[in-house]
mmCIF file of C-alpha atoms in Angstrom:
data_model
loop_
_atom_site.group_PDB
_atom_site.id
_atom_site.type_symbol
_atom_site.label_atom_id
_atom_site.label_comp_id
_atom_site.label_asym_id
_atom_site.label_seq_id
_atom_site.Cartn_x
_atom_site.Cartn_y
_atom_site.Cartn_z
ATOM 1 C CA UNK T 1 97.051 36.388 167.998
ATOM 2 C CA UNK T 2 94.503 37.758 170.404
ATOM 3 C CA UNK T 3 92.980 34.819 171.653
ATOM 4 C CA UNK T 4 95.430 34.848 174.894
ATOM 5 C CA UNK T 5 95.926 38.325 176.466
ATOM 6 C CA UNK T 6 98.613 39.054 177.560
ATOM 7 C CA UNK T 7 99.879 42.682 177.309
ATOM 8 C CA UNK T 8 97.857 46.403 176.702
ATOM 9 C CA UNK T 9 99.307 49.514 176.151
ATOM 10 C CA UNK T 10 96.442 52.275 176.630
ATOM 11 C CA UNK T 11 97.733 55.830 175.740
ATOM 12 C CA UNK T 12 96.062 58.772 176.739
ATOM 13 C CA UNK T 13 96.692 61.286 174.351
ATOM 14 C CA UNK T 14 95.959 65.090 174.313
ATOM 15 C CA UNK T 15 95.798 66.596 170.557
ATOM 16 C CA UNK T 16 96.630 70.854 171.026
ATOM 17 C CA UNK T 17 96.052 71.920 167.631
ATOM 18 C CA UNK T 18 99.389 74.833 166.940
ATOM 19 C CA UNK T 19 98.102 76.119 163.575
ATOM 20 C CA UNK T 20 94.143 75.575 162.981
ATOM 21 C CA UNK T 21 92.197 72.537 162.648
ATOM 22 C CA UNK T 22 89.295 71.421 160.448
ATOM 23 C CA UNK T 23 88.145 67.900 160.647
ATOM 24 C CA UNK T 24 85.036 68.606 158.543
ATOM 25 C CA UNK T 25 81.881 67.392 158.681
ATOM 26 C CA UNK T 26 81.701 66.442 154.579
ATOM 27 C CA UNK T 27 79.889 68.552 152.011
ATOM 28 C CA UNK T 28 78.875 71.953 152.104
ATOM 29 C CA UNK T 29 75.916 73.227 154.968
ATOM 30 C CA UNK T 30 72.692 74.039 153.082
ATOM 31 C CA UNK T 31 71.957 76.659 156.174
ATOM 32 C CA UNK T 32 72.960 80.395 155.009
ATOM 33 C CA UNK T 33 73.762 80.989 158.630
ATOM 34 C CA UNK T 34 77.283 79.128 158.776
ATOM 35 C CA UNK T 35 80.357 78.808 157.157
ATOM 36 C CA UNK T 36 80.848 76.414 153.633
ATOM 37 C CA UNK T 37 82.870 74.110 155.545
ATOM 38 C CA UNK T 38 82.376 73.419 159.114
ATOM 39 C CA UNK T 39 83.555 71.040 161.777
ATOM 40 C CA UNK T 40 82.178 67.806 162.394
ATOM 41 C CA UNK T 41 79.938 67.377 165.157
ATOM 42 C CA UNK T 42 78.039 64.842 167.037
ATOM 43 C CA UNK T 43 75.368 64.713 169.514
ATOM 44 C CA UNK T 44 75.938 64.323 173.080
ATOM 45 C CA UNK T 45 73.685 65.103 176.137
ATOM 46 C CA UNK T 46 71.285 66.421 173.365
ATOM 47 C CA UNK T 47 74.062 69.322 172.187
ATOM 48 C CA UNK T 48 76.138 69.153 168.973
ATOM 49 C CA UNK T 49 79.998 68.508 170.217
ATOM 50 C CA UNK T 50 82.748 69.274 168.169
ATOM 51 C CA UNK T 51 84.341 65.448 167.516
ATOM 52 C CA UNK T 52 87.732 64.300 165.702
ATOM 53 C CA UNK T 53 86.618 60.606 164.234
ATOM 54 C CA UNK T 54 89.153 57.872 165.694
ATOM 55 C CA UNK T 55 89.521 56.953 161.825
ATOM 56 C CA UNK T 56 90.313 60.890 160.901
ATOM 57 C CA UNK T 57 93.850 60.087 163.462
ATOM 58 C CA UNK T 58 94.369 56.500 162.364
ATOM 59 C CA UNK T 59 94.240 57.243 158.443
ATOM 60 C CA UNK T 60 97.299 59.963 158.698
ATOM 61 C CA UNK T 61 99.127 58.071 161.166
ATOM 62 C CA UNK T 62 99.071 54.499 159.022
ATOM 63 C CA UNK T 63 100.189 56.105 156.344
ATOM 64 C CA UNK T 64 103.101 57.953 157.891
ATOM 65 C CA UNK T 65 103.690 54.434 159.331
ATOM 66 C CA UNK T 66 103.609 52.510 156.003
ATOM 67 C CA UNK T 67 105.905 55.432 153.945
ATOM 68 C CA UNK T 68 108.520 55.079 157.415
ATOM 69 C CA UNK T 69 108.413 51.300 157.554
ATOM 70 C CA UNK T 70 109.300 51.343 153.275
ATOM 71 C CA UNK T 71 111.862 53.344 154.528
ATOM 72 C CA UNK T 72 113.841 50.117 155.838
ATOM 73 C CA UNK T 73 113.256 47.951 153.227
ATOM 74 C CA UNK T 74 115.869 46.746 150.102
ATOM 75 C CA UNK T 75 113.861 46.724 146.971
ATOM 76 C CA UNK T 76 113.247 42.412 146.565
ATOM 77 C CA UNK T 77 111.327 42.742 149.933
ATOM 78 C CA UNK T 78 109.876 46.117 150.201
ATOM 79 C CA UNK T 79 106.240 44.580 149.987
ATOM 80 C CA UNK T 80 107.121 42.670 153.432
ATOM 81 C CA UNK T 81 107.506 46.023 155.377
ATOM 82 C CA UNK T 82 104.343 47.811 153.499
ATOM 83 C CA UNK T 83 102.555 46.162 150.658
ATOM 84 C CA UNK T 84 100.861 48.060 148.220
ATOM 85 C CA UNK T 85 97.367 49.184 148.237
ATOM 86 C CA UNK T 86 97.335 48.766 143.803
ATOM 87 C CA UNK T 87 99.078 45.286 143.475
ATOM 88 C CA UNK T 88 97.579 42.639 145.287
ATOM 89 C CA UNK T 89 97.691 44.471 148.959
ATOM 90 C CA UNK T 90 97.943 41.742 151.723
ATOM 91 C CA UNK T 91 94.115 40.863 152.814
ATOM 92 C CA UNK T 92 93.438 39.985 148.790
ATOM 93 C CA UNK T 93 96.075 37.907 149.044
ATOM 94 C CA UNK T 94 94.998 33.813 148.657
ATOM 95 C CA UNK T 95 97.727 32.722 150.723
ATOM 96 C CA UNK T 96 97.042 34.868 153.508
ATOM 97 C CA UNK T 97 93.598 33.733 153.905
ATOM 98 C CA UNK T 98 95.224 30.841 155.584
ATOM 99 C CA UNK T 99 95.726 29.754 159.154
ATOM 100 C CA UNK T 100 99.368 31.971 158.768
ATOM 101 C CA UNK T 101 97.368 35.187 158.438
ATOM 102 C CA UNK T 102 99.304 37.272 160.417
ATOM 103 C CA UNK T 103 102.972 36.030 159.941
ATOM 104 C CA UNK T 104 102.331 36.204 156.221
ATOM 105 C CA UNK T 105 101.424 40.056 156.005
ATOM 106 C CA UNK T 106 103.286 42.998 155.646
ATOM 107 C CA UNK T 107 104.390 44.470 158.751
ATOM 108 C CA UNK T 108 101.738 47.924 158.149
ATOM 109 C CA UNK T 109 99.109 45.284 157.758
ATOM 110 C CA UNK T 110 100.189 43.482 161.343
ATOM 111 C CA UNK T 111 99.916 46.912 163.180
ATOM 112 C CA UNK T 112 96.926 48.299 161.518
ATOM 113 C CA UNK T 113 95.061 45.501 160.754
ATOM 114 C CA UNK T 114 92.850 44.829 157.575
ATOM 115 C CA UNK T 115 89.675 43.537 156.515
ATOM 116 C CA UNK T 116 90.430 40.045 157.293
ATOM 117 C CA UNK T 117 92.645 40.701 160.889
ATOM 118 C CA UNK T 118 91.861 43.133 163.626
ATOM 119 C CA UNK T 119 94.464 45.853 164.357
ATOM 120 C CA UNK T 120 96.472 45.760 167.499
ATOM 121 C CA UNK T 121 96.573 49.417 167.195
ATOM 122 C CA UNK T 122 92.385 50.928 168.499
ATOM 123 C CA UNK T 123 91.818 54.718 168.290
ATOM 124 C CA UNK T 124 89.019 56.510 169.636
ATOM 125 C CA UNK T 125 87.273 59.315 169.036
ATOM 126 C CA UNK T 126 88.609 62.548 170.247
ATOM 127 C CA UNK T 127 86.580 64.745 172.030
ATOM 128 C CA UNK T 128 87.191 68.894 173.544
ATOM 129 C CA UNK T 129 87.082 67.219 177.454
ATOM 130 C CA UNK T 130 88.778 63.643 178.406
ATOM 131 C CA UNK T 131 84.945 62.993 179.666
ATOM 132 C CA UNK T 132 82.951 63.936 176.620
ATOM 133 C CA UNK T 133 79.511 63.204 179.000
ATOM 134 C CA UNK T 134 80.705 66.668 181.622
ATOM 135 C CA UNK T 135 80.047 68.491 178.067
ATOM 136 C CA UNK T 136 77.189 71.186 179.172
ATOM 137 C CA UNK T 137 75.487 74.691 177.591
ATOM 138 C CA UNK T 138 78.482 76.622 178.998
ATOM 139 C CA UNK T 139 81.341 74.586 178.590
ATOM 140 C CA UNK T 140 80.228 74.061 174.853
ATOM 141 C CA UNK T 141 79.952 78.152 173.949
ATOM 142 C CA UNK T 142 83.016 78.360 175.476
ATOM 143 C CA UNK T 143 84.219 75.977 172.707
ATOM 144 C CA UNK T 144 82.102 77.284 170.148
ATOM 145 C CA UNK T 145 84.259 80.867 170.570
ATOM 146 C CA UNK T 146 87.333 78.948 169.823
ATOM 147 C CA UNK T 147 86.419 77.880 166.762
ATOM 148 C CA UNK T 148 87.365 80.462 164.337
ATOM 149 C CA UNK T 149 85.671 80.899 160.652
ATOM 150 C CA UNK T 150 88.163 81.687 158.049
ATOM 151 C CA UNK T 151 87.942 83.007 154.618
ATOM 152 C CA UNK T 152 89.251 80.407 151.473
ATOM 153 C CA UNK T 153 89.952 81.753 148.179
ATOM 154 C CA UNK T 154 91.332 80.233 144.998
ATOM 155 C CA UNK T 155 93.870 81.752 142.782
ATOM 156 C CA UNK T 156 93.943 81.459 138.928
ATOM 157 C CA UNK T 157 97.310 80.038 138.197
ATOM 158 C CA UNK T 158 97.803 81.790 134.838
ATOM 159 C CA UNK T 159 97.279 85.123 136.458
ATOM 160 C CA UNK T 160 98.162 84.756 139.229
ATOM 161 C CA UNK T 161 94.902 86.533 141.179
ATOM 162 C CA UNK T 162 92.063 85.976 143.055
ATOM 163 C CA UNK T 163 89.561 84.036 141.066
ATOM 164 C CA UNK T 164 86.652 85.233 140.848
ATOM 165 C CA UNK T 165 83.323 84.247 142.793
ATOM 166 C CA UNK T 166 85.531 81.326 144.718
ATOM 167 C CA UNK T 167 85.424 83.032 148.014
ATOM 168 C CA UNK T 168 84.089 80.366 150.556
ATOM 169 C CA UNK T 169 84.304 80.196 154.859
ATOM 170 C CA UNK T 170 85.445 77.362 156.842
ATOM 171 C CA UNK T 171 85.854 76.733 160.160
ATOM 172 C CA UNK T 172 88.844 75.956 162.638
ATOM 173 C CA UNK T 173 89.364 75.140 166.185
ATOM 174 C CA UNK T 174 91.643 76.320 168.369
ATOM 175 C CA UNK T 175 91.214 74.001 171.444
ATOM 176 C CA UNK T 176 92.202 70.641 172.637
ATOM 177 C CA UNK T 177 90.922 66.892 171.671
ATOM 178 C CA UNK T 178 90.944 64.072 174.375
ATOM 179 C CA UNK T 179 91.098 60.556 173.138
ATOM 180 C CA UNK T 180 93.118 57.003 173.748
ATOM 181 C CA UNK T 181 95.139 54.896 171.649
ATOM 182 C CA UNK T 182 95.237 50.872 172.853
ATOM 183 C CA UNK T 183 98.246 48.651 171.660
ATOM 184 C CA UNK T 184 96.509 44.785 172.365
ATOM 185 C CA UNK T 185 99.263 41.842 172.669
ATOM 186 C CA UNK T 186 101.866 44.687 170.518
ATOM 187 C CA UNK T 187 105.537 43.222 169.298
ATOM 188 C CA UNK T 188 108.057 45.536 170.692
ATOM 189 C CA UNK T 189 108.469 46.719 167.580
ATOM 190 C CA UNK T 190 105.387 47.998 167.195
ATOM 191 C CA UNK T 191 105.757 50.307 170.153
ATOM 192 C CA UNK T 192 108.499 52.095 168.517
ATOM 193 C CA UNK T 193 106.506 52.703 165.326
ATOM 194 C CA UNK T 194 104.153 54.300 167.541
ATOM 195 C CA UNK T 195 106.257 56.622 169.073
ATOM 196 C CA UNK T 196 108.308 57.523 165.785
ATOM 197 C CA UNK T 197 104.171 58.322 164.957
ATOM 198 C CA UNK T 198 103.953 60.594 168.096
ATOM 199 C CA UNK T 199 107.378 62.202 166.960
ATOM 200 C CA UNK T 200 106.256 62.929 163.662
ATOM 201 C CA UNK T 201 102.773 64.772 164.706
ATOM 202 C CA UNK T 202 104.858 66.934 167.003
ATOM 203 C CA UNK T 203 106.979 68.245 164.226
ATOM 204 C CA UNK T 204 104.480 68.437 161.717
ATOM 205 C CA UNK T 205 105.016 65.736 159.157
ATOM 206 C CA UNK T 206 101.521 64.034 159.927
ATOM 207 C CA UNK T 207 98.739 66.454 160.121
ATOM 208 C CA UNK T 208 95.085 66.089 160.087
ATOM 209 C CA UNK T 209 91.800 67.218 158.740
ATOM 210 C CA UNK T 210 91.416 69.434 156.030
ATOM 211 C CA UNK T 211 93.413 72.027 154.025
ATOM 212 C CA UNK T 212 96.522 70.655 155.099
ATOM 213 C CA UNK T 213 98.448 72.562 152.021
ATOM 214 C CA UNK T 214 96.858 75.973 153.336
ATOM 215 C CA UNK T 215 98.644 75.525 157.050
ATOM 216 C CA UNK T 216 95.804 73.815 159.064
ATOM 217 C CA UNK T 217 96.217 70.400 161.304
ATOM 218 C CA UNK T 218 99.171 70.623 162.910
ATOM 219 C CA UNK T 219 98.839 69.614 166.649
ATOM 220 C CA UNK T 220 101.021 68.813 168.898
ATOM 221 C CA UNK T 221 100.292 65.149 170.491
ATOM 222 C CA UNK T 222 101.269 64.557 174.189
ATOM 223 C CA UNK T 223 100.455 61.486 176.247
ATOM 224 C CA UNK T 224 98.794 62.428 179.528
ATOM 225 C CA UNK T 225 98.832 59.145 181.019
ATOM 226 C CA UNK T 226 100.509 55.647 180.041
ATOM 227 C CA UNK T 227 98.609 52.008 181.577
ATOM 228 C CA UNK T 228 100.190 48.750 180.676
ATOM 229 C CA UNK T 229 97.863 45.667 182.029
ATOM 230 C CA UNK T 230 99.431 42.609 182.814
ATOM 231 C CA UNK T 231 97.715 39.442 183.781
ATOM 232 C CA UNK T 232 100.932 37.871 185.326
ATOM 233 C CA UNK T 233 102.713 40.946 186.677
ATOM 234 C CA UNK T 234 105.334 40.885 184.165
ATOM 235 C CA UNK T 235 106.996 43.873 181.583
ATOM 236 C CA UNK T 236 105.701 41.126 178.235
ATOM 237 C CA UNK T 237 104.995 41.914 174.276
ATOM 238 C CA UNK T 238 104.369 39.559 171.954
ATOM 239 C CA UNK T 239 107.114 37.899 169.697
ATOM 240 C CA UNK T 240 105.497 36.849 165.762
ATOM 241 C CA UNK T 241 102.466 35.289 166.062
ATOM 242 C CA UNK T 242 102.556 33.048 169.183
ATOM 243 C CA UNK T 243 105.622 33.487 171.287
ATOM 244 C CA UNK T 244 105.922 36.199 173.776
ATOM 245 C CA UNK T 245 109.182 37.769 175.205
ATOM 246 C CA UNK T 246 109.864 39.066 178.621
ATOM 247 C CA UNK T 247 111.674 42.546 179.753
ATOM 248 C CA UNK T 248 113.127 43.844 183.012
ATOM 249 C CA UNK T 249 113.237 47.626 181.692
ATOM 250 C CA UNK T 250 111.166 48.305 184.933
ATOM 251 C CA UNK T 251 108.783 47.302 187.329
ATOM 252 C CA UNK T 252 104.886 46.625 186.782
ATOM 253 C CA UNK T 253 102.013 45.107 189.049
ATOM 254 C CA UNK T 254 99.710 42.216 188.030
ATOM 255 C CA UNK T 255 96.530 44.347 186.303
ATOM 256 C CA UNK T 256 96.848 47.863 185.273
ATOM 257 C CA UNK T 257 99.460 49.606 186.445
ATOM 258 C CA UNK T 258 100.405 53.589 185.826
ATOM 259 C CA UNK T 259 103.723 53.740 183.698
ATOM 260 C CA UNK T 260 103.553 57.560 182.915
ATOM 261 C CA UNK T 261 106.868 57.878 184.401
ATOM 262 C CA UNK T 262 108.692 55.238 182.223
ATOM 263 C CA UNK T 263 107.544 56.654 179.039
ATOM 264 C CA UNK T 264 111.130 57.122 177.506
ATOM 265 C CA UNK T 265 112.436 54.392 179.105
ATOM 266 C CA UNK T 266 109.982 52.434 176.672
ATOM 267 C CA UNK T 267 110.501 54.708 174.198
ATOM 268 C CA UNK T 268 114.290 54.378 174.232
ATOM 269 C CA UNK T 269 114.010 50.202 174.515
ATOM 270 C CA UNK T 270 111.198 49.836 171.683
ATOM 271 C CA UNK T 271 113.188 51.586 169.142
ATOM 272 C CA UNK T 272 116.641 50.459 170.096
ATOM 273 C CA UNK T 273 118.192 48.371 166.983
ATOM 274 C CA UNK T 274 114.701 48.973 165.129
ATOM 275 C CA UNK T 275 115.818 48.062 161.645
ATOM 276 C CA UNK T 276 117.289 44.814 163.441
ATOM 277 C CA UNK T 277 113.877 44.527 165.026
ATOM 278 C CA UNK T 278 111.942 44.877 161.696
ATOM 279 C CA UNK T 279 114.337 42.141 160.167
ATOM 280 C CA UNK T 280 113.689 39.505 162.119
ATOM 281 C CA UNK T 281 109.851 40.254 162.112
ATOM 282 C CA UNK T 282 109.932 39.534 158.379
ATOM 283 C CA UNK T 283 112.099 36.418 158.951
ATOM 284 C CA UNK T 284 114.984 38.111 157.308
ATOM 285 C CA UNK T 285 117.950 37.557 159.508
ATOM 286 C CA UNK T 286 120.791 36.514 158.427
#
């Protein structure tokens, strides 16, 4: 299925977090100096950068996906929209491993991809400035005053109070992320899904990070810049695992082309009859 390109989708996305955000960095810091819980962090240009993993946006967002997509299916075929994870999920599947890999998995496993198939859905990392390498000693303690340590406690549900010696810190930012999303050779259906995804961030229902329950990562997701590349100059997404259909929504340019502007144009096409679209993807039209 990606052995002829012909279609991208490369989103641009800006993550503003609107409560607090703490993608942490896993287990607690051994240095008495800083909070239990802080941030992750990676190294660039020789300075520790606060960093949201690409996997730490994918993991929330397939899931939303998978619960949305089970959603549209009747009982007798609900493992064809999303299969499930405890009961023989798709890549451990024998008759998958065949040359009919893709046509023969659920439709979460087409998008997202599993052990056995790439994803036609790539996240990045997200970083505080669209260039993470213009990162320098100022522009990071600038950053550094935007993340905000905050105080946890746990309460005794017999009593009702605080319980004692459970008081721990934790950090949580207050600033933008910068990263892209890239759709290779997507079915047109698969586009929607994305931006039902992108609907569901903005109004809360996928959040990321940690303490989620206690009112942190909720951000509000807005795409800063949409480029579709076409090898032939033509508005294409793929059709099942080989065919390909062509649109006239609007106009594009052989290579990459800017399509900011037609954002809910595409929108409003990729999700137009959507349950009809996820039908026929699962060869159940009737």
């Amino acid at each position: 299925m990606f052995s002829k390109l012909v279609c991208t989708l490369s989103f641009s996305l800006q993550l503003t977090p609107k409560t607090g955000l703490l993608v942490s960095a896993g287990g607690e810091s051994i240095d008495p100096t800083l909070p239990d819980i802080s941030f992750m962090r990676t190294n660039i240009n020789g300075l520790n950068v606060p960093i949201i993993p690409g996997s730490s946006v994918k993991g929330p967002v397939r899931s939303f996906c998978e619960s949305f997509l089970r959603g549209f299916a009747d009982p007798e075929n609900r493992e064809r929209y999303s299969c499930d994870l405890t009961n023989q999920p798709c890549g451990s599947k024998k008759e998958n491993k065949e040359k009919n890999l893709y046509r023969d998995s659920c439709l979460a496993c087409r998008t997202f991809g599993m052990t056995s198939m790439a994803s036609v859905i790539r996240f990045s990392d997200f970083y505080p400035l669209e260039n993470p390498l213009e990162i320098d000693e100022r522009t990071l303690r600038d950053l550094e005053k935007l993340i905000v340590p905050r105080t946890g406690i746990k309460i005794n549900r017999s009593t009702g109070k605080v319980e004692g010696g459970a008081l721990f810190e934790y950090e949580s930012a207050f600033f933008p992320f910068y990263g892209t999303v890239v759709m290779k050779n997507p079915e047109r259906w698969q586009v929607g899904l994305f931006f039902y995804a992108l609907d569901a961030i903005n109004s809360g229902l996928i959040r990321f990070g940690r303490s989620k329950s206690r009112g942190l990562g909720w951000v509000e997701a807005k795409v800063t810049k949409l480029e579709y590349f076409s090898p032939t100059g033509k508005l294409v997404f793929r059709k099942g695992a080989s065919d390909f259909e062509e649109f006239d929504w609007f106009e594009i340019t052989t290579g990459t082309c800017d399509i900011t502007q037609n954002i809910e144009t595409l929108k409003a096409h990729t999700q137009e009859n959507f349950a009809d679209q996820l039908k026929e993807a699962i060869g159940d039209v009737k």
